[in-house]
Coordinates of C-alpha atoms in Angstrom, one line a residue:
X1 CA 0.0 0.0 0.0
X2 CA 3.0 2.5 0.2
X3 CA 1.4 4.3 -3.7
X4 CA -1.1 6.1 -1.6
X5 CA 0.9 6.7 1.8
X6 CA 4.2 8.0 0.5
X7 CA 3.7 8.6 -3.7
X8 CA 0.6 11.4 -2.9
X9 CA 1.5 15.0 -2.3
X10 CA 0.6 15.6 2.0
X11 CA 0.9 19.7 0.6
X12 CA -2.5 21.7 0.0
X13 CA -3.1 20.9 -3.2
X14 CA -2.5 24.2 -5.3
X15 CA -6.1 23.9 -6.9
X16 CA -7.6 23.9 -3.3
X17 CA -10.1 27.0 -2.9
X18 CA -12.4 28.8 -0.8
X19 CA -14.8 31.6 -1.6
X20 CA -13.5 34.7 0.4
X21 CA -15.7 37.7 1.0
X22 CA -15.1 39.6 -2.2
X23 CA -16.2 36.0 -4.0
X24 CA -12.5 35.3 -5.4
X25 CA -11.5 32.1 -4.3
X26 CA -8.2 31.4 -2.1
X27 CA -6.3 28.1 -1.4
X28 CA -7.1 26.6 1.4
X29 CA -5.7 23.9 3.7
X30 CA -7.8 20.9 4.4
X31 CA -5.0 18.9 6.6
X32 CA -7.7 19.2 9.6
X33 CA -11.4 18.0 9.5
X34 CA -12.9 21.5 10.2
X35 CA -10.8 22.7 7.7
X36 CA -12.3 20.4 5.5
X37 CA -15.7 20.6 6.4
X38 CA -15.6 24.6 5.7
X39 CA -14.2 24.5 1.7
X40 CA -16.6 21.5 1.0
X41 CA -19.7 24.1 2.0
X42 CA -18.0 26.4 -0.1
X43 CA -18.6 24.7 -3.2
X44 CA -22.0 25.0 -4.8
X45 CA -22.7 21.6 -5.9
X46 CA -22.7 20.2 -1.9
X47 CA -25.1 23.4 -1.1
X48 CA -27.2 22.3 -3.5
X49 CA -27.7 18.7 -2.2
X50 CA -27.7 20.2 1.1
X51 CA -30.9 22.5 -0.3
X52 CA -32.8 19.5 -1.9
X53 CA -32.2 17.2 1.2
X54 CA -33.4 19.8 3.7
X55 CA -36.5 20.1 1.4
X56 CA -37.1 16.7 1.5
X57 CA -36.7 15.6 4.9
X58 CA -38.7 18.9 6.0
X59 CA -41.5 17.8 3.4
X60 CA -41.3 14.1 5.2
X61 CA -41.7 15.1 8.6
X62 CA -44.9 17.8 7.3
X63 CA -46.7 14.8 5.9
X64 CA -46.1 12.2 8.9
X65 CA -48.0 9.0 8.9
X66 CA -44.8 6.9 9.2
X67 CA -45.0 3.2 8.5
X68 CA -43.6 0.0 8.3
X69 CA -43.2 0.2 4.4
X70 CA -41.1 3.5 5.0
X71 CA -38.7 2.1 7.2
X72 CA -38.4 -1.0 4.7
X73 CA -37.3 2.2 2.0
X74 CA -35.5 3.5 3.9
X75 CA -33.5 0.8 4.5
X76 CA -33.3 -0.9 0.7
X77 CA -31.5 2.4 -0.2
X78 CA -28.3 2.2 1.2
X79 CA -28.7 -1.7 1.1
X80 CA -28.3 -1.1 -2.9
X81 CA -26.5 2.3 -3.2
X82 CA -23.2 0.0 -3.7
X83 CA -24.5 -1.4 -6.7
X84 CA -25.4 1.8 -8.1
X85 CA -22.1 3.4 -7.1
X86 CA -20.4 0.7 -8.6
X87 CA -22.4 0.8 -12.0
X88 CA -22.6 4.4 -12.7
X89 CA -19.0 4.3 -12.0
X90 CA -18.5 1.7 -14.4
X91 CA -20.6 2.4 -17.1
X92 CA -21.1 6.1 -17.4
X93 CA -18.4 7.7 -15.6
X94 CA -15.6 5.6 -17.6
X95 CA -17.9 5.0 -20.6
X96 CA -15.4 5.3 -23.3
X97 CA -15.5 8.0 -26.2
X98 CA -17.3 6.3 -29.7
X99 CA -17.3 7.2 -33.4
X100 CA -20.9 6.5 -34.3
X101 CA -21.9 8.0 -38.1
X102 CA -18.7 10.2 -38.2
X103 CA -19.7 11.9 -34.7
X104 CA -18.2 11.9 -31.5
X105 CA -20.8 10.1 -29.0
X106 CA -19.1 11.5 -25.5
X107 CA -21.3 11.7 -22.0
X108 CA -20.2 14.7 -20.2
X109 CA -20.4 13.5 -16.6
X110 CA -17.7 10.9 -18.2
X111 CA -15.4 13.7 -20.0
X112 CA -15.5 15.3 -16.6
X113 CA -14.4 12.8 -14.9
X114 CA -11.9 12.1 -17.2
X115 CA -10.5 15.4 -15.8
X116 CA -10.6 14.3 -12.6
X117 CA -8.2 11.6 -13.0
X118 CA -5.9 13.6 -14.8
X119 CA -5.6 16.0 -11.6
X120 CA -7.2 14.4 -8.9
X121 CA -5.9 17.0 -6.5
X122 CA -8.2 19.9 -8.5
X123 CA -10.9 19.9 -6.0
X124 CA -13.3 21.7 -7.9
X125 CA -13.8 18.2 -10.4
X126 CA -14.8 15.7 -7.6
X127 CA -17.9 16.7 -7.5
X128 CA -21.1 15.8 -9.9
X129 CA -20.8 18.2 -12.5
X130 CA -22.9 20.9 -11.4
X131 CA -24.5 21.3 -15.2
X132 CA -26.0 17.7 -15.0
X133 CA -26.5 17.6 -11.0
X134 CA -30.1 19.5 -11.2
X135 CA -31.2 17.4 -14.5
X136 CA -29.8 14.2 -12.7
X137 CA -31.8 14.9 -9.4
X138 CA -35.4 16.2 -11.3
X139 CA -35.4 12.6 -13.0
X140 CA -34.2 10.5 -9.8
X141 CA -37.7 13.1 -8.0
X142 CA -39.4 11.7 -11.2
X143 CA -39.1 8.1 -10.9
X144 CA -38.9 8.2 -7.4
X145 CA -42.6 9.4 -7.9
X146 CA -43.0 7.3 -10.5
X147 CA -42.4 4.1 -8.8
X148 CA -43.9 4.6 -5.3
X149 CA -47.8 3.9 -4.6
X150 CA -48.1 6.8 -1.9
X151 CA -46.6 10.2 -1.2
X152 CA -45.4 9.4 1.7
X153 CA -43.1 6.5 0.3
X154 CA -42.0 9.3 -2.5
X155 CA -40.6 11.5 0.1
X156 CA -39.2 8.9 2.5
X157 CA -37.3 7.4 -0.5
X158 CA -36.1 10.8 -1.5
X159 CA -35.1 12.1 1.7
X160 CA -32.8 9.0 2.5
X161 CA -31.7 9.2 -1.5
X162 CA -30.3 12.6 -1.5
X163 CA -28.9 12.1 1.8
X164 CA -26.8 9.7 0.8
X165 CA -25.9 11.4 -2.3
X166 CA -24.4 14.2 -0.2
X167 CA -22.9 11.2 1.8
X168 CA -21.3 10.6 -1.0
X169 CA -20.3 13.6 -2.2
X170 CA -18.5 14.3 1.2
X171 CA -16.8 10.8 1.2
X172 CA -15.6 11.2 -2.1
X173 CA -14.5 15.2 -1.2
X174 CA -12.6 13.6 1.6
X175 CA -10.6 11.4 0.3
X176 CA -9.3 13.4 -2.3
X177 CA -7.9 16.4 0.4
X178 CA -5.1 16.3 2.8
X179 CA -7.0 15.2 5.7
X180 CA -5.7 11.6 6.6
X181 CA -7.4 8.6 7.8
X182 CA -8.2 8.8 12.1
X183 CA -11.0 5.5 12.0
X184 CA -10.4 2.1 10.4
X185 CA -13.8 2.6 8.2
X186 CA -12.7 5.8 7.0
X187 CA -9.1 4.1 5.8
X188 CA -10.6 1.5 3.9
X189 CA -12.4 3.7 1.6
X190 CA -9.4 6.2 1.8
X191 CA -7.1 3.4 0.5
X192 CA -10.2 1.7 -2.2
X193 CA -10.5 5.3 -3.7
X194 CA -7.0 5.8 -3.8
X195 CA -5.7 2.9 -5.5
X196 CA -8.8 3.2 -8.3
X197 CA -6.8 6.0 -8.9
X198 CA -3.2 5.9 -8.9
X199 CA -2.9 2.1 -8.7
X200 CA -5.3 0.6 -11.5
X201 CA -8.1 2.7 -12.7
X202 CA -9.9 -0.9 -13.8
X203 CA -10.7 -1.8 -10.2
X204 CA -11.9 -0.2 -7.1
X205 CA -14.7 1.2 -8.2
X206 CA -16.5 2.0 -4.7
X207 CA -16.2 5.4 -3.0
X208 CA -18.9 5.9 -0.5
X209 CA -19.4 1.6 0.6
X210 CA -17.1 -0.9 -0.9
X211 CA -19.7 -3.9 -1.1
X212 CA -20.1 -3.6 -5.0
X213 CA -16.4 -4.0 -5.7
X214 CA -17.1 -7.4 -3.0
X215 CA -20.2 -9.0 -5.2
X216 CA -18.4 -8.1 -8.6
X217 CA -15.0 -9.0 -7.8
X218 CA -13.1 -5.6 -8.8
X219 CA -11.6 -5.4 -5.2
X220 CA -7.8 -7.6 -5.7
X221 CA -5.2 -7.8 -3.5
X222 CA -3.0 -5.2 -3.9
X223 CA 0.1 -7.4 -5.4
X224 CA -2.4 -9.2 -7.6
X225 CA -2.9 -6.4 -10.0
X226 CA -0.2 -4.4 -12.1
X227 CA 0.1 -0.6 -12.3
X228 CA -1.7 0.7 -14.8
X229 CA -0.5 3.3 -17.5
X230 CA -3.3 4.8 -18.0
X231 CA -4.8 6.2 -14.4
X232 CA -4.4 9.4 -15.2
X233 CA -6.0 8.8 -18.9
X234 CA -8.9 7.0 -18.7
X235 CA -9.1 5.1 -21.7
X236 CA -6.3 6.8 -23.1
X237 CA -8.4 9.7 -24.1
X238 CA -7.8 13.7 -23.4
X239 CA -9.8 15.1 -20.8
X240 CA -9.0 18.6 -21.8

């Protein structure tokens, strides 16, 4: 494991930033877990989450009339956001770049994330691209109301949803800072995340729960798996 311990800059990444009061950003330090805490607020896609979330769980607890059936929602949600993680990881975020009828066929969230492993210390690229995050949460409202036989279900399945989307978001924030591990839980995604990307950008594929990488056997031991050239270049493909 000594790729991510010793090969990772411990500096403030130079990209690092924090809105100051005139709105220009500044570098900050995230060594520290309030430090942390403070930049992630500062960037609008997490405020966003934050927004819908609050929404959401302050619609729940308006309607009341909790049931069994919401706590079984509840509960199937971060029972099978691991499978998700792991698939939209998978197949959209590293969907490769296609010629189809002479054109291009690129996804953005997937050309942005492309970015991101070229710098992963540019802070500003973990996050969901904020020009697909309000199209991406209107259709997961949509089926979400689709799908479920009562409002109540709707909003107790979207509360818990965005929730863990900003879980998520935080994790994946985290990792990708100067703020080391302090809890075993913490270093075993710390360690997944980091190998995915300076290690072998074929496996490791969890960020927030590691399960998926478990049930579809992306999750080797370390020595079992070569370094890969192309960590930084998903695909071998530009990001710029």
């Amino acid at each position: 494991m000594d790729i991510i311990a010793t090969e990772l800059p411990e500096t403030t990444p130079e990209s690092a930033t924090t809105a100051t009061r005139s709105g220009r950003p500044e570098r900050a330090d995230t060594k520290t877990l309030g430090a942390a805490v403070r930049l992630f607020a500062a960037f609008p896609g997490p405020r966003f989450i934050a927004l819908v979330m609050i929404v959401a769980w302050s619609a729940r607890l308006w309607v009341g009339n909790f049931g069994w059936w919401d706590l079984a929602v509840m509960a199937a949600i971060p029972m099978l956001w691991p499978l998700q993680e792991w698939l939209i990881h998978v197949f959209i975020l590293h969907f490769k770049p296609r010629k189809l009828f002479g054109r291009t066929i690129d996804l953005y969230p997937a050309y942005k994330h492309r970015v991101h492993h070229q710098d992963p210390w540019k802070l500003e690229h973990v996050f969901i691209p904020t020009r697909t995050l309000p199209v991406s949460l209107a259709a997961i409202v949509a089926a979400w109301f689709l799908l479920m036989p009562s409002t109540e279900l709707f909003l107790s399945g979207i509360a818990v949803y965005v929730a863990m989307s900003l879980v998520y978001e935080w994790t994946h924030y985290l990792i990708h800072t100067n703020y080391r591990p302090k809890s075993g839980f913490y270093k075993r995604l710390w360690k997944n995340h980091r190998l995915h990307h300076f290690k072998n950008e074929h496996y490791w594929f969890g960020v927030s729960m590691l399960a998926g990488d478990r049930l579809l056997n992306t999750a080797p031991d370390y020595d079992a798996v070569e370094m890969s050239s192309t960590c930084r270049t998903v695909h071998d493909v530009d990001g710029d």
